[in-house]
mmCIF file of C-alpha atoms in Angstrom:
data_model
loop_
_atom_site.group_PDB
_atom_site.id
_atom_site.type_symbol
_atom_site.label_atom_id
_atom_site.label_comp_id
_atom_site.label_asym_id
_atom_site.label_seq_id
_atom_site.Cartn_x
_atom_site.Cartn_y
_atom_site.Cartn_z
ATOM 1 C CA MET A 433 -19.469 -68.297 -76.416
ATOM 2 C CA ILE A 434 -19.061 -66.521 -79.919
ATOM 3 C CA ILE A 435 -17.274 -63.412 -78.359
ATOM 4 C CA LYS A 436 -14.810 -64.745 -75.630
ATOM 5 C CA ILE A 437 -13.248 -67.284 -78.483
ATOM 6 C CA SER A 438 -13.066 -63.867 -80.703
ATOM 7 C CA VAL A 439 -11.668 -62.172 -78.126
ATOM 8 C CA LYS A 440 -9.170 -65.021 -76.923
ATOM 9 C CA ASN A 441 -8.312 -65.469 -80.469
ATOM 10 C CA ILE A 442 -6.972 -61.828 -80.761
ATOM 11 C CA LYS A 443 -4.666 -62.485 -78.060
ATOM 12 C CA ASN A 444 -3.508 -65.290 -80.036
ATOM 13 C CA LEU A 445 -2.953 -62.953 -82.871
ATOM 14 C CA PHE A 446 -0.446 -60.324 -80.968
ATOM 15 C CA LEU A 447 0.898 -63.423 -79.485
ATOM 16 C CA HIS A 448 1.470 -65.877 -82.756
ATOM 17 C CA PHE A 449 1.153 -63.070 -85.564
ATOM 18 C CA LYS A 450 2.654 -60.423 -83.790
ATOM 19 C CA SER A 451 3.892 -58.578 -87.179
ATOM 20 C CA MET A 452 0.801 -59.312 -89.496
ATOM 21 C CA ALA A 453 -1.613 -58.115 -85.916
ATOM 22 C CA VAL A 454 0.447 -54.474 -86.046
ATOM 23 C CA LEU A 455 -0.108 -54.558 -89.412
ATOM 24 C CA LEU A 456 -3.707 -55.334 -89.396
ATOM 25 C CA PHE A 457 -4.570 -52.587 -87.074
ATOM 26 C CA VAL A 458 -2.229 -49.778 -88.029
ATOM 27 C CA SER A 459 -3.489 -50.202 -91.588
ATOM 28 C CA GLN A 460 -7.327 -49.611 -90.593
ATOM 29 C CA ILE A 461 -6.204 -47.178 -88.392
ATOM 30 C CA ILE A 462 -4.655 -45.379 -91.542
ATOM 31 C CA ALA A 463 -7.969 -46.280 -93.683
ATOM 32 C CA ILE A 464 -10.163 -44.613 -91.388
ATOM 33 C CA LEU A 465 -7.471 -41.195 -90.916
ATOM 34 C CA THR A 466 -7.594 -41.107 -94.566
ATOM 35 C CA VAL A 467 -11.552 -41.120 -94.722
ATOM 36 C CA TYR A 468 -12.148 -38.498 -92.117
ATOM 37 C CA PHE A 469 -9.319 -36.278 -93.509
ATOM 38 C CA VAL A 470 -10.437 -36.534 -97.501
ATOM 39 C CA TYR A 471 -13.978 -36.021 -96.262
ATOM 40 C CA GLY A 472 -12.813 -33.068 -94.551
ATOM 41 C CA ILE A 473 -10.564 -31.208 -97.250
ATOM 42 C CA TYR A 474 -13.247 -31.922 -99.344
ATOM 43 C CA ASN A 475 -16.320 -30.701 -97.454
ATOM 44 C CA SER A 476 -14.455 -27.597 -95.654
ATOM 45 C CA TYR A 477 -13.205 -26.322 -99.272
ATOM 46 C CA ARG A 478 -17.036 -27.142 -100.809
ATOM 47 C CA ALA A 479 -18.004 -24.990 -97.850
ATOM 48 C CA TYR A 480 -15.767 -22.515 -98.530
ATOM 49 C CA LEU A 481 -16.784 -22.206 -102.425
ATOM 50 C CA LEU A 482 -20.411 -22.026 -101.875
ATOM 51 C CA ALA A 483 -20.165 -19.691 -98.896
ATOM 52 C CA MET A 484 -17.616 -17.585 -101.263
ATOM 53 C CA LYS A 485 -20.647 -17.212 -103.588
ATOM 54 C CA GLU A 486 -23.633 -17.345 -101.620
ATOM 55 C CA ALA A 487 -22.129 -14.723 -99.131
ATOM 56 C CA GLU A 488 -22.690 -10.489 -98.416
ATOM 57 C CA TYR A 489 -19.629 -9.062 -97.968
ATOM 58 C CA THR A 490 -21.217 -5.863 -96.952
ATOM 59 C CA MET A 491 -22.904 -5.373 -93.671
ATOM 60 C CA GLU A 492 -25.139 -2.177 -92.629
ATOM 61 C CA ALA A 493 -26.371 -1.080 -89.564
ATOM 62 C CA TYR A 494 -29.058 2.353 -89.802
ATOM 63 C CA PHE A 495 -29.498 5.249 -86.955
ATOM 64 C CA GLU A 496 -32.660 6.812 -86.374
ATOM 65 C CA SER A 497 -33.799 9.285 -84.102
ATOM 66 C CA GLY A 498 -35.748 9.662 -81.710
ATOM 67 C CA SER A 499 -35.891 11.436 -78.212
ATOM 68 C CA GLN A 500 -31.577 11.203 -78.100
ATOM 69 C CA VAL A 501 -30.185 11.611 -81.271
ATOM 70 C CA PRO A 502 -27.259 8.882 -82.104
ATOM 71 C CA THR A 503 -24.167 10.900 -82.530
ATOM 72 C CA MET A 504 -20.324 9.438 -83.321
ATOM 73 C CA GLY A 505 -19.306 10.181 -79.536
ATOM 74 C CA GLU A 506 -21.390 6.940 -78.787
ATOM 75 C CA LEU A 507 -20.275 5.105 -81.817
ATOM 76 C CA LYS A 508 -16.720 5.820 -80.737
ATOM 77 C CA GLY A 509 -17.497 4.551 -77.669
ATOM 78 C CA CYS A 510 -18.350 1.262 -79.101
ATOM 79 C CA PHE A 511 -16.892 0.635 -82.505
ATOM 80 C CA GLU A 512 -13.072 -0.362 -81.414
ATOM 81 C CA THR A 513 -14.321 -3.539 -80.489
ATOM 82 C CA VAL A 514 -15.953 -4.307 -84.335
ATOM 83 C CA LEU A 515 -12.767 -3.206 -85.996
ATOM 84 C CA LYS A 516 -10.315 -5.110 -83.924
ATOM 85 C CA GLU A 517 -12.591 -8.230 -83.744
ATOM 86 C CA THR A 518 -13.108 -7.579 -88.159
ATOM 87 C CA GLU A 519 -9.757 -6.477 -88.578
ATOM 88 C CA ASP A 520 -8.103 -8.916 -90.646
ATOM 89 C CA ARG A 521 -10.472 -9.178 -93.436
ATOM 90 C CA LEU A 522 -12.044 -5.656 -93.514
ATOM 91 C CA ASP A 523 -11.458 -3.783 -96.550
ATOM 92 C CA TYR A 524 -12.427 -0.639 -94.751
ATOM 93 C CA PHE A 525 -15.580 1.221 -93.020
ATOM 94 C CA TYR A 526 -17.524 3.853 -93.854
ATOM 95 C CA ILE A 527 -20.161 6.084 -91.739
ATOM 96 C CA PHE A 528 -22.459 8.554 -92.275
ATOM 97 C CA PRO A 529 -22.685 11.263 -90.223
ATOM 98 C CA ALA A 530 -24.471 14.843 -90.250
ATOM 99 C CA TYR A 531 -24.467 17.609 -88.248
ATOM 100 C CA GLU A 532 -27.358 20.495 -89.325
ATOM 101 C CA SER A 533 -26.811 21.167 -93.264
ATOM 102 C CA THR A 534 -23.088 19.721 -93.438
ATOM 103 C CA LEU A 535 -22.932 15.684 -94.700
ATOM 104 C CA MET A 536 -20.053 14.294 -93.804
ATOM 105 C CA ASN A 537 -18.212 10.679 -95.484
ATOM 106 C CA ILE A 538 -15.809 8.804 -93.488
ATOM 107 C CA HIS A 539 -14.071 5.966 -95.696
ATOM 108 C CA ASN A 540 -11.443 4.607 -92.957
ATOM 109 C CA GLU A 541 -9.548 1.330 -92.567
ATOM 110 C CA TYR A 542 -8.087 0.038 -89.335
ATOM 111 C CA LYS A 543 -4.874 -2.161 -89.112
ATOM 112 C CA ASP A 544 -3.055 -2.547 -86.026
ATOM 113 C CA GLY A 545 -4.522 0.073 -84.293
ATOM 114 C CA LYS A 546 -3.974 2.411 -86.529
ATOM 115 C CA TYR A 547 -6.503 3.855 -88.928
ATOM 116 C CA SER A 548 -6.017 5.313 -92.730
ATOM 117 C CA TYR A 549 -7.593 6.267 -95.721
ATOM 118 C CA SER A 550 -8.904 3.696 -97.505
ATOM 119 C CA ARG A 551 -6.961 2.570 -100.683
ATOM 120 C CA THR A 552 -9.712 1.104 -102.378
ATOM 121 C CA VAL A 553 -12.249 4.601 -102.326
ATOM 122 C CA ALA A 554 -8.376 6.452 -102.470
ATOM 123 C CA LYS A 555 -7.995 4.837 -106.436
ATOM 124 C CA ASN A 556 -11.089 6.715 -107.225
ATOM 125 C CA ILE A 557 -10.834 10.060 -105.564
ATOM 126 C CA LYS A 558 -8.793 12.947 -107.316
ATOM 127 C CA PRO A 559 -9.488 16.686 -105.847
ATOM 128 C CA ASP A 560 -10.182 18.679 -108.035
ATOM 129 C CA LYS A 561 -7.764 20.859 -105.994
ATOM 130 C CA GLY A 562 -5.178 20.866 -103.187
ATOM 131 C CA ARG A 563 -4.871 17.483 -101.716
ATOM 132 C CA MET A 564 -6.319 14.287 -100.008
ATOM 133 C CA MET A 565 -5.665 13.915 -95.675
ATOM 134 C CA THR A 566 -2.500 12.148 -95.253
ATOM 135 C CA ASP A 567 -2.813 9.046 -93.195
ATOM 136 C CA GLU A 568 -0.923 10.478 -90.371
ATOM 137 C CA GLU A 569 -2.728 13.341 -90.290
ATOM 138 C CA ILE A 570 -6.187 10.530 -90.650
ATOM 139 C CA ASP A 571 -4.281 8.477 -87.175
ATOM 140 C CA SER A 572 -3.652 11.155 -85.255
ATOM 141 C CA GLY A 573 -7.040 12.609 -85.514
ATOM 142 C CA GLU A 574 -5.622 16.641 -87.401
ATOM 143 C CA LYS A 575 -8.749 18.648 -88.227
ATOM 144 C CA VAL A 576 -8.251 18.556 -91.797
ATOM 145 C CA ILE A 577 -11.140 17.590 -94.476
ATOM 146 C CA TYR A 578 -11.542 18.398 -98.166
ATOM 147 C CA GLY A 579 -15.298 18.485 -99.885
ATOM 148 C CA GLN A 580 -17.571 20.738 -101.723
ATOM 149 C CA ASN A 581 -19.152 24.126 -100.822
ATOM 150 C CA ILE A 582 -16.600 24.371 -97.782
ATOM 151 C CA GLY A 583 -14.454 27.686 -99.779
ATOM 152 C CA ASN A 584 -11.148 27.133 -100.811
ATOM 153 C CA VAL A 585 -7.933 25.489 -99.836
ATOM 154 C CA GLY A 586 -6.311 26.702 -96.836
ATOM 155 C CA ASP A 587 -9.359 28.322 -95.906
ATOM 156 C CA THR A 588 -11.193 26.677 -92.192
ATOM 157 C CA TYR A 589 -14.677 25.737 -92.150
ATOM 158 C CA LYS A 590 -16.746 25.168 -88.945
ATOM 159 C CA ILE A 591 -18.101 22.004 -87.853
ATOM 160 C CA GLY A 592 -20.684 22.353 -84.504
ATOM 161 C CA GLY A 593 -17.625 23.742 -81.930
ATOM 162 C CA THR A 594 -14.805 22.219 -84.827
ATOM 163 C CA GLU A 595 -12.568 23.845 -86.652
ATOM 164 C CA TYR A 596 -11.126 22.248 -89.126
ATOM 165 C CA GLU A 597 -8.294 23.305 -92.124
ATOM 166 C CA VAL A 598 -9.772 22.809 -95.784
ATOM 167 C CA VAL A 599 -7.180 20.640 -97.713
ATOM 168 C CA GLY A 600 -8.804 19.803 -101.062
ATOM 169 C CA ILE A 601 -11.849 20.682 -103.330
ATOM 170 C CA GLU A 602 -13.573 17.873 -105.057
ATOM 171 C CA ASN A 603 -17.138 18.283 -106.180
ATOM 172 C CA PHE A 604 -18.435 14.768 -105.468
ATOM 173 C CA LEU A 605 -21.684 15.323 -107.537
ATOM 174 C CA GLY A 606 -21.536 17.819 -109.861
ATOM 175 C CA HIS A 607 -20.510 21.845 -109.441
ATOM 176 C CA ASP A 608 -24.530 22.572 -109.658
ATOM 177 C CA ASP A 609 -25.461 20.613 -106.680
ATOM 178 C CA SER A 610 -25.664 22.936 -103.840
ATOM 179 C CA ARG A 611 -25.280 20.779 -100.714
ATOM 180 C CA ILE A 612 -22.306 21.121 -98.474
ATOM 181 C CA ILE A 613 -20.219 17.149 -98.660
ATOM 182 C CA VAL A 614 -16.794 17.008 -96.646
ATOM 183 C CA GLU A 615 -14.501 13.961 -96.839
ATOM 184 C CA MET A 616 -13.208 13.594 -93.076
ATOM 185 C CA SER A 617 -11.136 11.213 -90.387
ATOM 186 C CA TYR A 618 -13.400 8.871 -88.050
ATOM 187 C CA PRO A 619 -10.861 10.204 -85.026
ATOM 188 C CA ALA A 620 -10.967 13.876 -86.453
ATOM 189 C CA CYS A 621 -14.941 13.864 -86.450
ATOM 190 C CA ASP A 622 -17.202 16.178 -84.016
ATOM 191 C CA ASP A 623 -18.988 13.905 -81.414
ATOM 192 C CA ASN A 624 -21.750 15.714 -81.741
ATOM 193 C CA ALA A 625 -22.189 14.919 -85.545
ATOM 194 C CA GLU A 626 -25.725 12.740 -85.731
ATOM 195 C CA LEU A 627 -24.967 9.206 -87.398
ATOM 196 C CA VAL A 628 -27.086 7.888 -90.107
ATOM 197 C CA TYR A 629 -25.022 4.468 -91.092
ATOM 198 C CA VAL A 630 -22.382 2.672 -91.119
ATOM 199 C CA ILE A 631 -20.947 0.114 -92.962
ATOM 200 C CA LEU A 632 -18.349 -2.409 -93.298
ATOM 201 C CA GLU A 633 -16.892 -3.558 -96.727
ATOM 202 C CA PHE A 634 -14.749 -6.692 -96.886
ATOM 203 C CA SER A 635 -12.022 -7.853 -98.594
ATOM 204 C CA LYS A 636 -12.246 -11.772 -97.256
ATOM 205 C CA LEU A 637 -15.028 -13.522 -96.425
ATOM 206 C CA PRO A 638 -16.462 -12.500 -93.133
ATOM 207 C CA LYS A 639 -16.933 -15.101 -90.405
ATOM 208 C CA MET A 640 -20.710 -15.217 -88.889
ATOM 209 C CA ASN A 641 -18.592 -13.965 -85.626
ATOM 210 C CA ASP A 642 -17.966 -10.361 -87.318
ATOM 211 C CA TYR A 643 -22.039 -9.903 -87.909
ATOM 212 C CA LEU A 644 -22.582 -10.927 -84.174
ATOM 213 C CA THR A 645 -19.849 -8.607 -82.809
ATOM 214 C CA PHE A 646 -20.912 -5.892 -85.410
ATOM 215 C CA LYS A 647 -25.099 -6.349 -84.362
ATOM 216 C CA ASN A 648 -24.318 -6.938 -80.912
ATOM 217 C CA THR A 649 -21.822 -4.240 -80.078
ATOM 218 C CA LEU A 650 -24.038 -1.680 -81.714
ATOM 219 C CA LYS A 651 -27.572 -2.915 -80.252
ATOM 220 C CA LYS A 652 -25.841 -3.022 -76.429
ATOM 221 C CA GLN A 653 -24.814 0.858 -77.274
ATOM 222 C CA PHE A 654 -27.889 1.965 -78.862
ATOM 223 C CA GLY A 655 -30.705 -0.281 -78.552
ATOM 224 C CA ASP A 656 -33.712 0.597 -80.851
ATOM 225 C CA ARG A 657 -32.363 3.600 -82.057
ATOM 226 C CA VAL A 658 -30.508 1.275 -84.490
ATOM 227 C CA SER A 659 -31.237 -1.231 -87.443
ATOM 228 C CA ILE A 660 -28.524 -3.778 -88.516
ATOM 229 C CA LYS A 661 -29.629 -5.416 -92.067
ATOM 230 C CA GLU A 662 -29.322 -9.488 -91.735
ATOM 231 C CA TYR A 663 -26.581 -10.940 -92.322
ATOM 232 C CA LYS A 664 -26.910 -13.422 -94.727
ATOM 233 C CA MET A 665 -24.101 -16.700 -94.527
ATOM 234 C CA LEU A 666 -24.665 -19.994 -96.036
ATOM 235 C CA ASP A 667 -25.193 -22.308 -93.453
ATOM 236 C CA LEU A 668 -23.103 -25.349 -92.892
ATOM 237 C CA GLU A 669 -25.366 -27.552 -93.499
ATOM 238 C CA GLN A 670 -26.266 -26.416 -96.804
ATOM 239 C CA ALA A 671 -22.955 -26.621 -97.609
ATOM 240 C CA ILE A 672 -22.306 -30.692 -96.218
ATOM 241 C CA SER A 673 -22.509 -32.839 -98.790
ATOM 242 C CA TYR A 674 -23.697 -35.650 -97.876
ATOM 243 C CA ASN A 675 -23.486 -37.950 -100.746
ATOM 244 C CA SER A 676 -19.599 -36.990 -99.748
ATOM 245 C CA VAL A 677 -20.146 -39.039 -96.812
ATOM 246 C CA ILE A 678 -20.760 -42.171 -98.200
ATOM 247 C CA VAL A 679 -18.458 -42.026 -101.311
ATOM 248 C CA PHE A 680 -15.460 -41.694 -99.098
ATOM 249 C CA SER A 681 -16.224 -43.856 -96.289
ATOM 250 C CA LEU A 682 -17.357 -46.514 -98.852
ATOM 251 C CA ALA A 683 -14.172 -46.077 -100.864
ATOM 252 C CA ALA A 684 -12.135 -46.122 -97.455
ATOM 253 C CA GLY A 685 -13.969 -49.034 -96.009
ATOM 254 C CA LEU A 686 -13.701 -51.283 -99.272
ATOM 255 C CA MET A 687 -10.043 -50.826 -99.463
ATOM 256 C CA ALA A 688 -9.441 -51.316 -95.867
ATOM 257 C CA ALA A 689 -11.631 -54.440 -95.870
ATOM 258 C CA LEU A 690 -9.744 -55.722 -98.906
ATOM 259 C CA ASP A 691 -6.707 -55.160 -96.842
ATOM 260 C CA THR A 692 -7.878 -57.218 -94.010
ATOM 261 C CA CYS A 693 -9.143 -60.391 -96.200
ATOM 262 C CA LEU A 694 -5.229 -60.428 -97.647
ATOM 263 C CA LEU A 695 -3.965 -60.203 -94.336
ATOM 264 C CA TYR A 696 -6.935 -62.389 -92.387
ATOM 265 C CA GLY A 697 -6.488 -64.911 -94.642
ATOM 266 C CA TYR A 698 -3.109 -65.843 -94.391
ATOM 267 C CA ILE A 699 -3.755 -65.459 -90.306
ATOM 268 C CA LEU A 700 -6.556 -67.741 -91.272
ATOM 269 C CA ARG A 701 -4.189 -70.285 -93.113
ATOM 270 C CA LYS A 702 -2.286 -70.558 -90.498
ATOM 271 C CA ARG A 703 -5.062 -71.513 -88.175
ATOM 272 C CA ARG A 704 -6.499 -74.155 -90.604
ATOM 273 C CA LYS A 705 -5.301 -77.396 -87.686
ATOM 274 C CA GLN A 706 -7.470 -74.840 -85.237
ATOM 275 C CA MET A 707 -10.008 -74.652 -86.951
ATOM 276 C CA ALA A 708 -10.366 -78.256 -88.493
ATOM 277 C CA VAL A 709 -10.751 -79.016 -84.404
ATOM 278 C CA PHE A 710 -13.315 -76.658 -83.812
ATOM 279 C CA ARG A 711 -15.383 -78.594 -86.177
ATOM 280 C CA LEU A 712 -14.660 -81.764 -85.176
ATOM 281 C CA VAL A 713 -15.189 -80.714 -82.125
ATOM 282 C CA GLY A 714 -19.091 -79.825 -83.106
ATOM 283 C CA LEU A 715 -18.353 -76.144 -83.999
ATOM 284 C CA GLY A 716 -21.050 -75.811 -87.275
ATOM 285 C CA ARG A 717 -20.140 -73.852 -90.157
ATOM 286 C CA ILE A 718 -22.388 -70.480 -88.915
ATOM 287 C CA ARG A 719 -20.399 -70.300 -85.791
ATOM 288 C CA MET A 720 -17.694 -70.834 -86.821
ATOM 289 C CA PHE A 721 -18.209 -67.958 -89.306
ATOM 290 C CA LEU A 722 -19.706 -65.811 -86.536
ATOM 291 C CA ILE A 723 -15.718 -66.644 -84.624
ATOM 292 C CA ASN A 724 -14.301 -65.470 -87.273
ATOM 293 C CA GLU A 725 -16.390 -62.729 -88.614
ATOM 294 C CA ALA A 726 -17.065 -61.135 -85.138
ATOM 295 C CA GLU A 727 -13.100 -61.395 -84.556
ATOM 296 C CA ILE A 728 -12.652 -59.061 -87.267
ATOM 297 C CA MET A 729 -15.189 -56.979 -86.506
ATOM 298 C CA LEU A 730 -13.941 -56.152 -82.595
ATOM 299 C CA ILE A 731 -10.469 -55.390 -84.091
ATOM 300 C CA SER A 732 -11.987 -52.868 -86.980
ATOM 301 C CA ILE A 733 -14.124 -51.592 -84.255
ATOM 302 C CA ILE A 734 -10.656 -50.780 -82.059
ATOM 303 C CA THR A 735 -8.717 -49.618 -84.713
ATOM 304 C CA ALA A 736 -11.366 -47.061 -86.227
ATOM 305 C CA MET A 737 -11.939 -45.773 -82.513
ATOM 306 C CA ALA A 738 -8.506 -45.646 -82.629
ATOM 307 C CA GLY A 739 -8.248 -43.204 -85.579
ATOM 308 C CA LEU A 740 -11.436 -41.073 -84.295
ATOM 309 C CA GLY A 741 -9.403 -40.377 -81.439
ATOM 310 C CA ILE A 742 -5.761 -39.604 -82.871
ATOM 311 C CA PHE A 743 -8.432 -37.270 -85.737
ATOM 312 C CA ARG A 744 -9.625 -35.260 -83.463
ATOM 313 C CA LEU A 745 -6.831 -35.271 -81.177
ATOM 314 C CA ALA A 746 -3.901 -34.535 -84.093
ATOM 315 C CA PHE A 747 -5.652 -33.691 -87.401
ATOM 316 C CA GLU A 748 -9.375 -32.135 -87.021
ATOM 317 C CA LYS A 749 -8.125 -28.897 -85.927
ATOM 318 C CA ILE A 750 -5.718 -28.312 -88.767
ATOM 319 C CA ILE A 751 -8.301 -28.646 -91.360
ATOM 320 C CA THR A 752 -11.208 -26.643 -89.542
ATOM 321 C CA THR A 753 -8.110 -23.747 -88.683
ATOM 322 C CA ILE A 754 -7.272 -23.785 -92.662
ATOM 323 C CA TYR A 755 -10.703 -23.560 -93.879
ATOM 324 C CA ASP A 756 -12.341 -21.461 -91.019
ATOM 325 C CA ASN A 757 -15.299 -23.257 -90.675
ATOM 326 C CA ASN A 758 -15.602 -27.079 -88.855
ATOM 327 C CA VAL A 759 -17.573 -29.886 -90.663
ATOM 328 C CA TYR A 760 -17.096 -31.976 -88.331
ATOM 329 C CA THR A 761 -20.375 -33.230 -86.095
ATOM 330 C CA SER A 762 -21.128 -36.112 -83.811
ATOM 331 C CA GLU A 763 -23.361 -37.295 -86.795
ATOM 332 C CA ILE A 764 -21.050 -37.238 -89.335
ATOM 333 C CA TYR A 765 -18.701 -38.673 -87.539
ATOM 334 C CA LEU A 766 -21.440 -41.658 -86.714
ATOM 335 C CA ARG A 767 -21.954 -42.075 -90.355
ATOM 336 C CA MET A 768 -18.835 -41.897 -92.246
ATOM 337 C CA THR A 769 -18.051 -44.838 -89.002
ATOM 338 C CA GLY A 770 -20.414 -46.788 -89.686
ATOM 339 C CA ILE A 771 -20.530 -47.022 -93.358
ATOM 340 C CA TYR A 772 -16.816 -47.891 -93.037
ATOM 341 C CA LEU A 773 -17.407 -50.874 -90.470
ATOM 342 C CA PHE A 774 -20.498 -52.154 -92.849
ATOM 343 C CA SER A 775 -18.106 -51.891 -95.796
ATOM 344 C CA ILE A 776 -15.636 -54.143 -94.014
ATOM 345 C CA PHE A 777 -18.277 -56.015 -92.169
ATOM 346 C CA VAL A 778 -20.010 -57.328 -95.877
ATOM 347 C CA ILE A 779 -16.396 -58.005 -98.414
ATOM 348 C CA THR A 780 -14.851 -59.897 -95.366
ATOM 349 C CA SER A 781 -18.321 -61.804 -94.277
ATOM 350 C CA VAL A 782 -17.708 -63.265 -97.861
ATOM 351 C CA MET A 783 -14.238 -64.409 -97.085
ATOM 352 C CA MET A 784 -15.527 -66.065 -93.972
ATOM 353 C CA ILE A 785 -18.147 -68.112 -95.510
ATOM 354 C CA ILE A 786 -15.633 -69.024 -97.845
ATOM 355 C CA TYR A 787 -13.673 -70.541 -94.661
ATOM 356 C CA ALA A 788 -16.399 -71.397 -92.996
ATOM 357 C CA ASN A 789 -17.160 -74.013 -95.963
ATOM 358 C CA SER A 790 -14.412 -75.550 -96.579
ATOM 359 C CA ASN A 791 -14.064 -78.960 -95.946
ATOM 360 C CA VAL A 792 -12.102 -80.537 -92.546
ATOM 361 C CA MET A 793 -10.099 -83.070 -93.807
ATOM 362 C CA GLY A 794 -9.033 -80.578 -96.529
ATOM 363 C CA MET A 795 -8.050 -78.133 -93.326
ATOM 364 C CA ILE A 796 -6.356 -80.667 -91.751
ATOM 365 C CA ARG A 797 -4.385 -82.039 -94.392
ATOM 366 C CA ARG A 798 -3.172 -78.304 -95.827
ATOM 367 C CA SER A 799 -2.564 -77.105 -92.353
ATOM 368 C CA GLY A 800 0.596 -79.740 -92.028
ATOM 369 C CA ASN A 801 1.736 -78.064 -95.508
ATOM 370 C CA ASP A 802 1.517 -74.108 -93.793
#
């Protein structure tokens, strides 16, 4: 009976107080949209800052020699998949292969399908003689190198079955170091060179998907011959502040409740005669309270669901795209909506108790002035 009368009152609300009803629904939808929106911005940004503080910007893979030695040729068969996935956030990649007594360094960038020398590394490199490789030479796979203990500029140095032109001389580890170390490009590296390790250096915060692509691609290609260093990224659950769920939901709920009290209070003043008649025919204060409060809560639940639908369709993706993470879960929506509705229930209950306790004759007398 209580719900039936409340539903009937909502219908009459739209018939006799259309503008007020629309204002009531719109104001509550705006309130629930506000709590979802503010929560999302706050926790997404907070998660981003915490992740930047806690996360690492380096991913590493180490190769182990066994019955089948991991080679550059194998890496070239799969590595571009990793580069394409990470290029928007990747600063440069470093590969350390070796062939017999020659140690090789590869510091390259990858953008839009082209290879170039790492700008980050180039700032600290200045050959003692000659020059470094050009980006055009790197991208086209020209057989040029520079390094230490490889002769003089203009000489030819052979690695495996490939001959390279020496374009620069640099003593990476000092003049008294007898090891042969060269800097070369990824496309020009001999396919038979043995892999030692690969490192990805990021300029922007990596995604977990970057790590999974890096790990799964290399594991698929090399199996047990590669070890991937575990990449630590802050769990989103650790970044979510449940205190903010309570604070934002209460704040929006209280504002919506006060707004509802003002608007619904006006409607109740127009219904004094109806309420007085209900009381005269034996409807007690408790039932009167329940009828009016059920009406408010039905409206609030409907608007909360409408607001949730609008937010998920129109706004959630905007926030998750901007901050590159999703702090919205079914549990979060349930918590926020529950606290929001509870806030409205508590505040409006106080108003309903006051109206339910009003004197019947006073209601009739005042209704004549409305």
